[in-house]
């Protein structure tokens, strides 16, 4: 009877090394494919900074749809600006503004949101998302690459000229 | 050197290689022919007579295979006239419908075969389930079947976007938004599949690539495996009548002509039905996709209408991810906890099984509509429990309200009928499946603008 060596043999070591590097190669290959499949965003399209217009184009207490940017410019009664993504937070339908009811009403499953985008009627689980707004030289600029999800309305979400 | 005069002509030699002179007249020759042919050798040389009974397998697996072949053929030629780019894709479909020889017929064939395939694959699954044909040694083939069914749904879903009309755009928008509710990785996953934050040109290209390469490749690979396993498992399970105790007698006949003749007649008949249907019923096409305007109502494809209905009643995490996930898991595991070999081949297991199936269907037909109406007009958990998280009030609580009666029902069948495991599985599965069919029908025919309930005959037009 031979006594078993306590230390791994050369053979064991090679086995483990092969398994380790083989596994590593698999993980790396998977990583390459996943990275390859990441979305590609082009400049100047949805996803970049879009000029919505001049501050004075938007009267207080108004909601204006900017179609190529997929958002509404909401100017609150106190003159503050918000850029509200027009996509319903429930399942992604485009939410039209209903001027008579002064609400966003989703045609798909009847979620309703007030002017600031907060939920008035489920099934939407959270307020409409926002884009970052900046005001430069009297021009309202919206960064459609800067999508902000939120759980409620806060005054910090409003930008003043 | 051989005599040149004794050689057959070149033409004769080619013909002889391609097709035999005459059909073999004896059984040995017929069996030899099956073995020698690539296509025919999917079959054994001899088949057991009763396994060919129409009213046992209903030919559903064969029909599914035929639909796959039609889809591959029509799909490949559709590619010649289709560009996966927005808005060109839509214009190409208009062109196919109006300016390509038989273009509309080919498109209709692809469309209707795809939809029929879902129905046929599900019916085939039901046949296999109610005859207990997934039990050992056929568990693996059941798993392969489930994988093919999921891939078929994937093919249908990716295909649905390709015409790039309003129907396509919004069904896929709603369908893929469900993904963003997957915990932790949801947002990332939906970005990956859409190729951006919302359905757009990248999505169309992604879906097209999946639709014409990865998914069909996987389906056809698995299908070959499925057929091979049917043979490895000793052919089909054999039908047994309900009180039969002894095993069925395996009396065999040659595959040619008995099985091949049936298959040809069956395929020809169904192909005629499909052709006539595709000639007279056009595949739907609406206006070009417009990301600014969601139609009202915006519905999912019909085969996801049951899921959509669940979404109206549950928090999306529960309705779209937990419940379907559990259902798929249960279907996968079915062959591993229902293994009584005595009732293989008997429709609905036993006389008691038959009564219990009917009872389960009746109960579900009553309970599911009742629940839809109650939940629509009476139950409003999120308003009753305003301080609770909607995942609890709109998800777990209604889930418990449904599952507790189901568990009680199961115990009741054990007490009242002394049902054994296989009959309990049959009962619960029948109940859940029937309820799901009811939800699908409600979604297709009873949901109108704003997803409110209407009678089908009083349905306002979509706008
Ligand atoms: C399981 C197999 C398949 C299923 C379930 C399936 C399903 C579908 C569906 C539902 C559509 C939309 C049809 C419409 O409403 O217009 C579609 C379109 C299309 N499919 Fe497939 N398909 C399958 C296989 C294939 C294959 C193998 C190819 C090509 C290699 C293909 C190529 C296409 C093309 C080019 C279109 C766009 C044309 C059109 O929309 O009419 N499909 N498919
Ligand atoms: C989607 C495409 C499918 C095709 C083309 C297909 C094809 C076939 C064919 C031709 C047969 C033999 C004849 C018959 O039973 O009709 C068969 C048997 C079988 N299939 Fe499928 N099948 C498909 C899907 C499924 C699904 C979804 C399941 C179950 C989850 C499944 C499970 C089985 C089992 C267990 C058998 C053996 C049945 C027995 O021995 O009685 N298959 N399939
Ligand atoms: S997508 Fe807006 S309510 Fe469902």
mmCIF file of N, CA and C in Angstrom, chain B residues 162-265:
data_model
loop_
_atom_site.group_PDB
_atom_site.id
_atom_site.type_symbol
_atom_site.label_atom_id
_atom_site.label_comp_id
_atom_site.label_asym_id
_atom_site.label_seq_id
_atom_site.Cartn_x
_atom_site.Cartn_y
_atom_site.Cartn_z
ATOM 1 N N UNK B 162 -41.873 42.447 -37.208
ATOM 2 C CA UNK B 162 -41.270 42.689 -38.521
ATOM 3 C C UNK B 162 -42.108 43.531 -39.488
ATOM 4 N N UNK B 163 -43.455 43.402 -39.526
ATOM 5 C CA UNK B 163 -44.194 44.251 -40.465
ATOM 6 C C UNK B 163 -44.132 45.751 -40.117
ATOM 7 N N UNK B 164 -43.700 46.099 -38.920
ATOM 8 C CA UNK B 164 -43.495 47.491 -38.516
ATOM 9 C C UNK B 164 -44.750 48.341 -38.712
ATOM 10 N N UNK B 165 -45.902 47.802 -38.352
ATOM 11 C CA UNK B 165 -47.118 48.613 -38.351
ATOM 12 C C UNK B 165 -47.487 48.942 -36.908
ATOM 13 N N UNK B 166 -48.570 49.668 -36.726
ATOM 14 C CA UNK B 166 -48.964 50.085 -35.378
ATOM 15 C C UNK B 166 -49.187 48.885 -34.463
ATOM 16 N N UNK B 167 -49.838 47.854 -35.016
ATOM 17 C CA UNK B 167 -50.099 46.630 -34.257
ATOM 18 C C UNK B 167 -48.787 46.076 -33.709
ATOM 19 N N UNK B 168 -47.797 45.943 -34.606
ATOM 20 C CA UNK B 168 -46.506 45.371 -34.249
ATOM 21 C C UNK B 168 -45.810 46.239 -33.209
ATOM 22 N N UNK B 169 -45.721 47.517 -33.498
ATOM 23 C CA UNK B 169 -44.930 48.413 -32.658
ATOM 24 C C UNK B 169 -45.432 48.409 -31.220
ATOM 25 N N UNK B 170 -46.735 48.503 -31.036
ATOM 26 C CA UNK B 170 -47.245 48.654 -29.666
ATOM 27 C C UNK B 170 -47.337 47.332 -28.933
ATOM 28 N N UNK B 171 -47.620 46.255 -29.671
ATOM 29 C CA UNK B 171 -47.625 44.946 -29.009
ATOM 30 C C UNK B 171 -46.222 44.647 -28.475
ATOM 31 N N UNK B 172 -45.197 44.972 -29.268
ATOM 32 C CA UNK B 172 -43.836 44.671 -28.839
ATOM 33 C C UNK B 172 -43.404 45.652 -27.735
ATOM 34 N N UNK B 173 -43.855 46.907 -27.823
ATOM 35 C CA UNK B 173 -43.554 47.859 -26.752
ATOM 36 C C UNK B 173 -44.087 47.356 -25.419
ATOM 37 N N UNK B 174 -45.379 46.988 -25.421
ATOM 38 C CA UNK B 174 -45.994 46.512 -24.184
ATOM 39 C C UNK B 174 -45.337 45.205 -23.736
ATOM 40 N N UNK B 175 -45.086 44.311 -24.695
ATOM 41 C CA UNK B 175 -44.509 43.013 -24.359
ATOM 42 C C UNK B 175 -43.117 43.116 -23.761
ATOM 43 N N UNK B 176 -42.272 43.983 -24.347
ATOM 44 C CA UNK B 176 -40.901 44.069 -23.848
ATOM 45 C C UNK B 176 -40.811 44.894 -22.567
ATOM 46 N N UNK B 177 -41.790 45.785 -22.340
ATOM 47 C CA UNK B 177 -41.753 46.572 -21.099
ATOM 48 C C UNK B 177 -41.865 45.667 -19.882
ATOM 49 N N UNK B 178 -42.526 44.524 -20.084
ATOM 50 C CA UNK B 178 -42.663 43.574 -18.982
ATOM 51 C C UNK B 178 -41.285 43.189 -18.440
ATOM 52 N N UNK B 179 -40.314 43.079 -19.360
ATOM 53 C CA UNK B 179 -38.965 42.679 -18.965
ATOM 54 C C UNK B 179 -38.353 43.615 -17.933
ATOM 55 N N UNK B 180 -38.702 44.902 -18.029
ATOM 56 C CA UNK B 180 -38.051 45.854 -17.138
ATOM 57 C C UNK B 180 -38.484 45.647 -15.689
ATOM 58 N N UNK B 181 -39.465 44.767 -15.456
ATOM 59 C CA UNK B 181 -39.860 44.480 -14.075
ATOM 60 C C UNK B 181 -39.094 43.312 -13.461
ATOM 61 N N UNK B 182 -38.235 42.667 -14.255
ATOM 62 C CA UNK B 182 -37.389 41.614 -13.678
ATOM 63 C C UNK B 182 -36.511 42.263 -12.620
ATOM 64 N N UNK B 183 -36.454 41.698 -11.405
ATOM 65 C CA UNK B 183 -35.662 42.340 -10.355
ATOM 66 C C UNK B 183 -34.190 42.461 -10.755
ATOM 67 N N UNK B 184 -33.562 43.528 -10.326
ATOM 68 C CA UNK B 184 -32.132 43.808 -10.501
ATOM 69 C C UNK B 184 -31.699 44.047 -11.949
ATOM 70 N N UNK B 185 -31.840 43.028 -12.827
ATOM 71 C CA UNK B 185 -31.272 43.171 -14.160
ATOM 72 C C UNK B 185 -32.283 43.628 -15.204
ATOM 73 N N UNK B 186 -33.551 43.913 -14.770
ATOM 74 C CA UNK B 186 -34.617 44.201 -15.729
ATOM 75 C C UNK B 186 -34.301 45.305 -16.714
ATOM 76 N N UNK B 187 -33.853 46.452 -16.205
ATOM 77 C CA UNK B 187 -33.589 47.590 -17.082
ATOM 78 C C UNK B 187 -32.519 47.265 -18.101
ATOM 79 N N UNK B 188 -31.464 46.619 -17.619
ATOM 80 C CA UNK B 188 -30.349 46.253 -18.476
ATOM 81 C C UNK B 188 -30.794 45.268 -19.552
ATOM 82 N N UNK B 189 -31.613 44.281 -19.124
ATOM 83 C CA UNK B 189 -32.088 43.251 -20.044
ATOM 84 C C UNK B 189 -32.939 43.850 -21.150
ATOM 85 N N UNK B 190 -33.832 44.777 -20.779
ATOM 86 C CA UNK B 190 -34.721 45.314 -21.804
ATOM 87 C C UNK B 190 -33.927 46.209 -22.765
ATOM 88 N N UNK B 191 -32.919 46.935 -22.241
ATOM 89 C CA UNK B 191 -32.036 47.718 -23.125
ATOM 90 C C UNK B 191 -31.318 46.822 -24.114
ATOM 91 N N UNK B 192 -30.854 45.686 -23.628
ATOM 92 C CA UNK B 192 -30.084 44.763 -24.455
ATOM 93 C C UNK B 192 -30.943 44.252 -25.617
ATOM 94 N N UNK B 193 -32.193 43.868 -25.290
ATOM 95 C CA UNK B 193 -33.049 43.294 -26.310
ATOM 96 C C UNK B 193 -33.563 44.355 -27.268
ATOM 97 N N UNK B 194 -33.904 45.528 -26.715
ATOM 98 C CA UNK B 194 -34.415 46.599 -27.573
ATOM 99 C C UNK B 194 -33.294 47.292 -28.337
ATOM 100 N N UNK B 195 -32.052 47.176 -27.882
ATOM 101 C CA UNK B 195 -30.965 47.914 -28.501
ATOM 102 C C UNK B 195 -31.092 49.406 -28.261
ATOM 103 N N UNK B 196 -31.713 49.799 -27.142
ATOM 104 C CA UNK B 196 -31.901 51.215 -26.823
ATOM 105 C C UNK B 196 -32.966 51.351 -25.766
ATOM 106 N N UNK B 197 -33.363 52.575 -25.429
ATOM 107 C CA UNK B 197 -34.341 52.746 -24.357
ATOM 108 C C UNK B 197 -35.759 52.372 -24.773
ATOM 109 N N UNK B 198 -36.072 52.392 -26.060
ATOM 110 C CA UNK B 198 -37.430 52.041 -26.481
ATOM 111 C C UNK B 198 -37.377 51.351 -27.835
ATOM 112 N N UNK B 199 -38.530 50.811 -28.267
ATOM 113 C CA UNK B 199 -38.566 50.099 -29.543
ATOM 114 C C UNK B 199 -38.192 51.061 -30.667
ATOM 115 N N UNK B 200 -37.224 50.695 -31.484
ATOM 116 C CA UNK B 200 -36.787 51.560 -32.578
ATOM 117 C C UNK B 200 -36.083 50.750 -33.640
ATOM 118 N N UNK B 201 -35.309 51.451 -34.475
ATOM 119 C CA UNK B 201 -34.645 50.783 -35.600
ATOM 120 C C UNK B 201 -33.748 49.641 -35.121
ATOM 121 N N UNK B 202 -33.040 49.853 -33.996
ATOM 122 C CA UNK B 202 -32.164 48.792 -33.487
ATOM 123 C C UNK B 202 -32.955 47.557 -33.082
ATOM 124 N N UNK B 203 -34.147 47.796 -32.482
ATOM 125 C CA UNK B 203 -34.980 46.666 -32.068
ATOM 126 C C UNK B 203 -35.364 45.830 -33.275
ATOM 127 N N UNK B 204 -35.763 46.514 -34.357
ATOM 128 C CA UNK B 204 -36.191 45.801 -35.556
ATOM 129 C C UNK B 204 -35.061 44.901 -36.066
ATOM 130 N N UNK B 205 -33.855 45.465 -36.090
ATOM 131 C CA UNK B 205 -32.711 44.688 -36.584
ATOM 132 C C UNK B 205 -32.405 43.511 -35.650
ATOM 133 N N UNK B 206 -32.421 43.777 -34.336
ATOM 134 C CA UNK B 206 -32.190 42.693 -33.370
ATOM 135 C C UNK B 206 -33.192 41.563 -33.552
ATOM 136 N N UNK B 207 -34.471 41.950 -33.640
ATOM 137 C CA UNK B 207 -35.522 40.941 -33.722
ATOM 138 C C UNK B 207 -35.395 40.153 -35.018
ATOM 139 N N UNK B 208 -35.083 40.852 -36.106
ATOM 140 C CA UNK B 208 -34.933 40.172 -37.393
ATOM 141 C C UNK B 208 -33.810 39.144 -37.307
ATOM 142 N N UNK B 209 -32.679 39.557 -36.730
ATOM 143 C CA UNK B 209 -31.539 38.646 -36.629
ATOM 144 C C UNK B 209 -31.923 37.406 -35.823
ATOM 145 N N UNK B 210 -32.602 37.614 -34.689
ATOM 146 C CA UNK B 210 -33.042 36.479 -33.881
ATOM 147 C C UNK B 210 -34.008 35.598 -34.670
ATOM 148 N N UNK B 211 -34.920 36.279 -35.392
ATOM 149 C CA UNK B 211 -36.016 35.564 -36.049
ATOM 150 C C UNK B 211 -35.531 34.655 -37.165
ATOM 151 N N UNK B 212 -34.514 35.096 -37.898
ATOM 152 C CA UNK B 212 -34.118 34.287 -39.049
ATOM 153 C C UNK B 212 -32.883 33.432 -38.791
ATOM 154 N N UNK B 213 -32.186 33.621 -37.669
ATOM 155 C CA UNK B 213 -31.017 32.760 -37.476
ATOM 156 C C UNK B 213 -31.092 31.946 -36.190
ATOM 157 N N UNK B 214 -30.881 32.585 -35.070
ATOM 158 C CA UNK B 214 -30.723 31.848 -33.825
ATOM 159 C C UNK B 214 -31.937 30.977 -33.494
ATOM 160 N N UNK B 215 -33.133 31.574 -33.558
ATOM 161 C CA UNK B 215 -34.325 30.838 -33.141
ATOM 162 C C UNK B 215 -34.628 29.659 -34.072
ATOM 163 N N UNK B 216 -34.684 29.874 -35.405
ATOM 164 C CA UNK B 216 -34.943 28.706 -36.264
ATOM 165 C C UNK B 216 -33.862 27.627 -36.147
ATOM 166 N N UNK B 217 -32.612 28.046 -36.012
ATOM 167 C CA UNK B 217 -31.521 27.086 -35.863
ATOM 168 C C UNK B 217 -31.759 26.214 -34.637
ATOM 169 N N UNK B 218 -32.086 26.861 -33.521
ATOM 170 C CA UNK B 218 -32.330 26.120 -32.287
ATOM 171 C C UNK B 218 -33.532 25.201 -32.444
ATOM 172 N N UNK B 219 -34.605 25.710 -33.064
ATOM 173 C CA UNK B 219 -35.813 24.893 -33.215
ATOM 174 C C UNK B 219 -35.521 23.658 -34.062
ATOM 175 N N UNK B 220 -34.834 23.853 -35.198
ATOM 176 C CA UNK B 220 -34.636 22.705 -36.069
ATOM 177 C C UNK B 220 -33.647 21.706 -35.467
ATOM 178 N N UNK B 221 -32.674 22.201 -34.704
ATOM 179 C CA UNK B 221 -31.786 21.298 -33.986
ATOM 180 C C UNK B 221 -32.567 20.453 -32.984
ATOM 181 N N UNK B 222 -33.388 21.123 -32.170
ATOM 182 C CA UNK B 222 -34.158 20.403 -31.150
ATOM 183 C C UNK B 222 -35.166 19.451 -31.783
ATOM 184 N N UNK B 223 -35.715 19.860 -32.939
ATOM 185 C CA UNK B 223 -36.721 19.028 -33.573
ATOM 186 C C UNK B 223 -36.106 17.693 -34.004
ATOM 187 N N UNK B 224 -34.891 17.747 -34.562
ATOM 188 C CA UNK B 224 -34.230 16.497 -34.950
ATOM 189 C C UNK B 224 -34.028 15.612 -33.723
ATOM 190 N N UNK B 225 -33.628 16.257 -32.645
ATOM 191 C CA UNK B 225 -33.410 15.543 -31.387
ATOM 192 C C UNK B 225 -34.713 14.908 -30.900
ATOM 193 N N UNK B 226 -35.811 15.672 -30.981
ATOM 194 C CA UNK B 226 -37.138 15.224 -30.555
ATOM 195 C C UNK B 226 -37.543 13.961 -31.330
ATOM 196 N N UNK B 227 -37.367 13.998 -32.658
ATOM 197 C CA UNK B 227 -37.756 12.847 -33.481
ATOM 198 C C UNK B 227 -36.910 11.627 -33.137
ATOM 199 N N UNK B 228 -35.615 11.867 -32.984
ATOM 200 C CA UNK B 228 -34.699 10.771 -32.678
ATOM 201 C C UNK B 228 -35.080 10.127 -31.356
ATOM 202 N N UNK B 229 -35.489 10.964 -30.382
ATOM 203 C CA UNK B 229 -35.866 10.423 -29.078
ATOM 204 C C UNK B 229 -37.159 9.617 -29.155
ATOM 205 N N UNK B 230 -38.106 10.064 -30.016
ATOM 206 C CA UNK B 230 -39.337 9.280 -30.156
ATOM 207 C C UNK B 230 -38.965 7.847 -30.546
ATOM 208 N N UNK B 231 -38.013 7.713 -31.486
ATOM 209 C CA UNK B 231 -37.591 6.373 -31.886
ATOM 210 C C UNK B 231 -36.848 5.661 -30.775
ATOM 211 N N UNK B 232 -35.921 6.367 -30.116
ATOM 212 C CA UNK B 232 -35.124 5.770 -29.036
ATOM 213 C C UNK B 232 -36.004 5.262 -27.909
ATOM 214 N N UNK B 233 -37.119 5.986 -27.673
ATOM 215 C CA UNK B 233 -38.014 5.593 -26.585
ATOM 216 C C UNK B 233 -38.965 4.492 -27.019
ATOM 217 N N UNK B 234 -38.693 3.896 -28.184
ATOM 218 C CA UNK B 234 -39.505 2.766 -28.624
ATOM 219 C C UNK B 234 -40.794 3.176 -29.299
ATOM 220 N N UNK B 235 -40.777 4.313 -30.010
ATOM 221 C CA UNK B 235 -41.983 4.760 -30.706
ATOM 222 C C UNK B 235 -42.963 5.397 -29.745
ATOM 223 N N UNK B 236 -44.170 5.642 -30.242
ATOM 224 C CA UNK B 236 -45.166 6.297 -29.398
ATOM 225 C C UNK B 236 -45.610 5.372 -28.269
ATOM 226 N N UNK B 237 -46.162 5.975 -27.235
ATOM 227 C CA UNK B 237 -46.872 5.195 -26.240
ATOM 228 C C UNK B 237 -48.087 4.580 -26.931
ATOM 229 N N UNK B 238 -48.567 3.449 -26.414
ATOM 230 C CA UNK B 238 -49.675 2.776 -27.072
ATOM 231 C C UNK B 238 -50.979 3.067 -26.346
ATOM 232 N N UNK B 239 -52.040 3.292 -27.131
ATOM 233 C CA UNK B 239 -53.327 3.592 -26.502
ATOM 234 C C UNK B 239 -53.866 2.392 -25.721
ATOM 235 N N UNK B 240 -54.505 2.677 -24.595
ATOM 236 C CA UNK B 240 -55.150 1.651 -23.789
ATOM 237 C C UNK B 240 -56.558 2.143 -23.485
ATOM 238 N N UNK B 241 -57.518 1.224 -23.393
ATOM 239 C CA UNK B 241 -58.843 1.684 -23.006
ATOM 240 C C UNK B 241 -58.892 1.770 -21.486
ATOM 241 N N UNK B 242 -59.912 2.444 -20.999
ATOM 242 C CA UNK B 242 -59.853 2.921 -19.622
ATOM 243 C C UNK B 242 -59.813 1.795 -18.583
ATOM 244 N N UNK B 243 -60.459 0.669 -18.861
ATOM 245 C CA UNK B 243 -60.457 -0.392 -17.850
ATOM 246 C C UNK B 243 -59.423 -1.476 -18.125
ATOM 247 N N UNK B 244 -58.628 -1.278 -19.189
ATOM 248 C CA UNK B 244 -57.670 -2.298 -19.605
ATOM 249 C C UNK B 244 -56.543 -2.430 -18.578
ATOM 250 N N UNK B 245 -56.285 -3.645 -18.140
ATOM 251 C CA UNK B 245 -55.225 -3.855 -17.160
ATOM 252 C C UNK B 245 -53.958 -4.355 -17.843
ATOM 253 N N UNK B 246 -54.123 -5.335 -18.778
ATOM 254 C CA UNK B 246 -52.930 -5.906 -19.413
ATOM 255 C C UNK B 246 -52.349 -4.903 -20.411
ATOM 256 N N UNK B 247 -51.041 -5.046 -20.679
ATOM 257 C CA UNK B 247 -50.385 -4.143 -21.632
ATOM 258 C C UNK B 247 -50.923 -4.396 -23.035
ATOM 259 N N UNK B 248 -50.994 -3.327 -23.874
ATOM 260 C CA UNK B 248 -51.493 -3.508 -25.241
ATOM 261 C C UNK B 248 -50.570 -4.421 -26.044
ATOM 262 N N UNK B 249 -51.171 -5.160 -27.013
ATOM 263 C CA UNK B 249 -50.388 -6.092 -27.826
ATOM 264 C C UNK B 249 -49.635 -5.344 -28.918
ATOM 265 N N UNK B 250 -48.307 -5.512 -28.991
ATOM 266 C CA UNK B 250 -47.557 -4.782 -30.005
ATOM 267 C C UNK B 250 -47.532 -5.490 -31.347
ATOM 268 N N UNK B 251 -48.653 -5.504 -32.043
ATOM 269 C CA UNK B 251 -48.695 -6.099 -33.374
ATOM 270 C C UNK B 251 -48.126 -5.089 -34.380
ATOM 271 N N UNK B 252 -47.174 -5.570 -35.217
ATOM 272 C CA UNK B 252 -46.477 -4.622 -36.090
ATOM 273 C C UNK B 252 -46.805 -4.813 -37.559
ATOM 274 N N UNK B 253 -46.757 -3.692 -38.314
ATOM 275 C CA UNK B 253 -46.832 -3.753 -39.775
ATOM 276 C C UNK B 253 -45.687 -2.916 -40.329
ATOM 277 N N UNK B 254 -45.395 -3.062 -41.627
ATOM 278 C CA UNK B 254 -44.273 -2.304 -42.191
ATOM 279 C C UNK B 254 -44.644 -0.827 -42.322
ATOM 280 N N UNK B 255 -43.628 0.024 -42.156
ATOM 281 C CA UNK B 255 -43.836 1.465 -42.241
ATOM 282 C C UNK B 255 -44.345 1.857 -43.623
ATOM 283 N N UNK B 256 -43.704 1.249 -44.678
ATOM 284 C CA UNK B 256 -44.239 1.418 -46.026
ATOM 285 C C UNK B 256 -45.154 0.249 -46.282
ATOM 286 N N UNK B 257 -46.369 0.410 -46.653
ATOM 287 C CA UNK B 257 -47.020 1.685 -46.917
ATOM 288 C C UNK B 257 -47.816 2.237 -45.737
ATOM 289 N N UNK B 258 -47.940 1.477 -44.630
ATOM 290 C CA UNK B 258 -48.996 1.810 -43.665
ATOM 291 C C UNK B 258 -48.851 3.193 -43.040
ATOM 292 N N UNK B 259 -47.654 3.521 -42.528
ATOM 293 C CA UNK B 259 -47.487 4.820 -41.865
ATOM 294 C C UNK B 259 -47.298 5.934 -42.881
ATOM 295 N N UNK B 260 -46.445 5.665 -43.896
ATOM 296 C CA UNK B 260 -46.124 6.717 -44.861
ATOM 297 C C UNK B 260 -47.375 7.170 -45.606
ATOM 298 N N UNK B 261 -48.245 6.210 -45.934
ATOM 299 C CA UNK B 261 -49.463 6.572 -46.643
ATOM 300 C C UNK B 261 -50.318 7.506 -45.782
ATOM 301 N N UNK B 262 -50.478 7.151 -44.511
ATOM 302 C CA UNK B 262 -51.258 8.019 -43.617
ATOM 303 C C UNK B 262 -50.675 9.416 -43.537
ATOM 304 N N UNK B 263 -49.348 9.460 -43.397
ATOM 305 C CA UNK B 263 -48.704 10.770 -43.256
ATOM 306 C C UNK B 263 -48.931 11.630 -44.485
ATOM 307 N N UNK B 264 -48.804 11.020 -45.664
ATOM 308 C CA UNK B 264 -48.964 11.799 -46.895
ATOM 309 C C UNK B 264 -50.391 12.329 -47.024
ATOM 310 N N UNK B 265 -51.361 11.475 -46.723
ATOM 311 C CA UNK B 265 -52.760 11.913 -46.830
ATOM 312 C C UNK B 265 -53.022 13.055 -45.843
#
